[in-house]
C-alpha positions in Angstrom: 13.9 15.6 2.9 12.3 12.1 1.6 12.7 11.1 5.3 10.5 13.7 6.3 8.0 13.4 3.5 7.6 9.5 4.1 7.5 10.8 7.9 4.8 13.4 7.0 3.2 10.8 5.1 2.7 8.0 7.1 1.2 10.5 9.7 -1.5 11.8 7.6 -2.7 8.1 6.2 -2.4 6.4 9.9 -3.7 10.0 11.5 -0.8 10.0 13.6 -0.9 13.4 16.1 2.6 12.7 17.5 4.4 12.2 14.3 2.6 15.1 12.5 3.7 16.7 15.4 7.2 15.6 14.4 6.8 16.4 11.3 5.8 20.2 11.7 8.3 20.6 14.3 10.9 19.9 11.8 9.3 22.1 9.2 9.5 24.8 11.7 13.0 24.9 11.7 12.7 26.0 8.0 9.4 27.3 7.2 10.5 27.6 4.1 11.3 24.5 3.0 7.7 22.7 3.7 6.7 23.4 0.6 8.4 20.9 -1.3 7.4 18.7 1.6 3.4 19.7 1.2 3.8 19.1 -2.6 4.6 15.6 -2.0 1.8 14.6 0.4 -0.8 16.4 -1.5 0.0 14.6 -4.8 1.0 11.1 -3.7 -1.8 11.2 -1.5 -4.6 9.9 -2.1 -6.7 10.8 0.3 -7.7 14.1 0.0 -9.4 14.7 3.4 -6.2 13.7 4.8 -4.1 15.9 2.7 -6.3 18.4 3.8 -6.5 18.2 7.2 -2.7 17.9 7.4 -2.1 21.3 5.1 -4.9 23.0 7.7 -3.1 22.0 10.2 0.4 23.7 8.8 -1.4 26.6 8.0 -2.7 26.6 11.4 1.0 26.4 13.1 2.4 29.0 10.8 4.9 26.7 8.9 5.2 28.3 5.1 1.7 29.8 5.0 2.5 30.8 1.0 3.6 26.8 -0.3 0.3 26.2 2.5 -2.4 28.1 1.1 -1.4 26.8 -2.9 -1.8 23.1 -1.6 -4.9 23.9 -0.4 -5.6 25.8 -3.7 -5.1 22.4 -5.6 -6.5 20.2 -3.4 -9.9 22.2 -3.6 -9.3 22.1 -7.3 -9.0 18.2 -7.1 -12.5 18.6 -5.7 -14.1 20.2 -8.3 -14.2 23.4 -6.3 -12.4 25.7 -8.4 -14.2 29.2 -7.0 -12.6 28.0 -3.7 -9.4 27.1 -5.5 -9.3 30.3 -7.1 -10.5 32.5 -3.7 -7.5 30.9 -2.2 -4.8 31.9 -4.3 -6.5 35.7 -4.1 -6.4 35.7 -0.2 -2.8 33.8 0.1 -1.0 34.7 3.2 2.4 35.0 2.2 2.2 34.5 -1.3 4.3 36.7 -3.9 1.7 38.3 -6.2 3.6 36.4 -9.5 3.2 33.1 -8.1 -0.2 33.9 -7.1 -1.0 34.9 -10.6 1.3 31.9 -12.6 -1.3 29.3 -10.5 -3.8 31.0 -10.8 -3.3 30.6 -14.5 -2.7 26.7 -14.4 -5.6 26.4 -12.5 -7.7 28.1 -15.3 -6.4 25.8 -18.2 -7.3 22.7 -16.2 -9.8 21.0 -18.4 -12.2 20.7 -16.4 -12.5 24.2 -14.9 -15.8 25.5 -14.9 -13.8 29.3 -15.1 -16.5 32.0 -16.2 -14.8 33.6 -19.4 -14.1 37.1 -17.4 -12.1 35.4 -14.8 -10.4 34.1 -17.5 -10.0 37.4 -19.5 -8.5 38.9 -15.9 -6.2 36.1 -15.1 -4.9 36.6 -18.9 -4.6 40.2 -18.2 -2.5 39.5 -15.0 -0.2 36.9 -15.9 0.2 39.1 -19.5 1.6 42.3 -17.0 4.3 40.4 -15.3 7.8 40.4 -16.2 8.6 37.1 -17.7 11.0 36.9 -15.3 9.0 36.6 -12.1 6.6 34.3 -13.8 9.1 31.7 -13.4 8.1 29.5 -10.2 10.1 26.7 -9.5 8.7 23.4 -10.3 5.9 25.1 -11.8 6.5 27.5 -14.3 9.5 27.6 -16.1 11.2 30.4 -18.3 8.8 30.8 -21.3 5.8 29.6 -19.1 4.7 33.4 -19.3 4.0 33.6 -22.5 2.7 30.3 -22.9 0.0 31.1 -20.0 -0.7 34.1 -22.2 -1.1 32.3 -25.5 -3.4 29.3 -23.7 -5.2 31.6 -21.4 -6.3 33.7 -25.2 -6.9 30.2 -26.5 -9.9 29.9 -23.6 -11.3 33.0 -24.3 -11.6 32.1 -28.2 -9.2 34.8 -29.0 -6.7 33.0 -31.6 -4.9 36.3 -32.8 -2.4 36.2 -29.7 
């Protein structure tokens, strides 16, 4: 797999059609396994437009729409566009509704967040109904991360008796 994320790589920072072409070939063979794949593009790279256009252009051939539309989510949080960020986890093709909600909550602690105190009071609300078990998320979330989402995500809203 490092093959293919220095592969993937190297054809987003030299805009490289026929290795990207390459590339998503390969990820079509397992859509679900470009996620790991997208993870390491969008944050070793550091060229966002690049990253960009590279996780459009999955999105657009279908390869793991779900682990697609979260890269996207973070690279318009990277941007300062958190709205965006959060309009894309809400809309994710493909997404399971706890993983949705477990970024959705990371994205509202970043620090620089601009997130209105009723998204905030939702997103708490949603990540506060789900089993702790499915708000594991590999690489993301692990066991406990639940409850610690809960207790942060009160935290933001001022409420310190959670």
């Amino acid at each position: 797999s490092r093959g293919l994320e220095l592969a993937a790589g190297r054809a987003i920072l030299w805009r490289d059609r026929r290795l990207e072409d390459s590339v998503r070939a390969v990820l079509r063979t397992n859509p679900h396994g470009g996620g790991a794949v997208l993870w390491e593009i969008v944050t070793n790279s550091r060229d966002l437009d690049a990253s960009e256009r590279f996780v459009r252009s999955q999105l657009a051939a279908g390869v793991d729409p779900a682990a697609a539309h979260v890269m996207l989510a973070y690279l318009h949080a990277a941007r300062g566009r958190f709205a965006a960020a959060f309009a894309t986890l809400d809309t994710a093709a493909g997404l399971r509704e706890p993983e949705a909600v477990v970024h959705a909550g990371a994205l509202a602690l970043h620090p620089l967040a601009p997130v209105p105190a009723a998204r905030l009071v939702a997103t708490r609300a949603r990540v506060a109904a789900l089993p702790a078990s499915d708000a594991i998320v590999p690489g993301l979330a692990p066991p406990g991360a639940r409850d610690y989402l809960v207790g942060a995500l009160a935290l933001a809203t001022g409420d310190t008796a959670e």
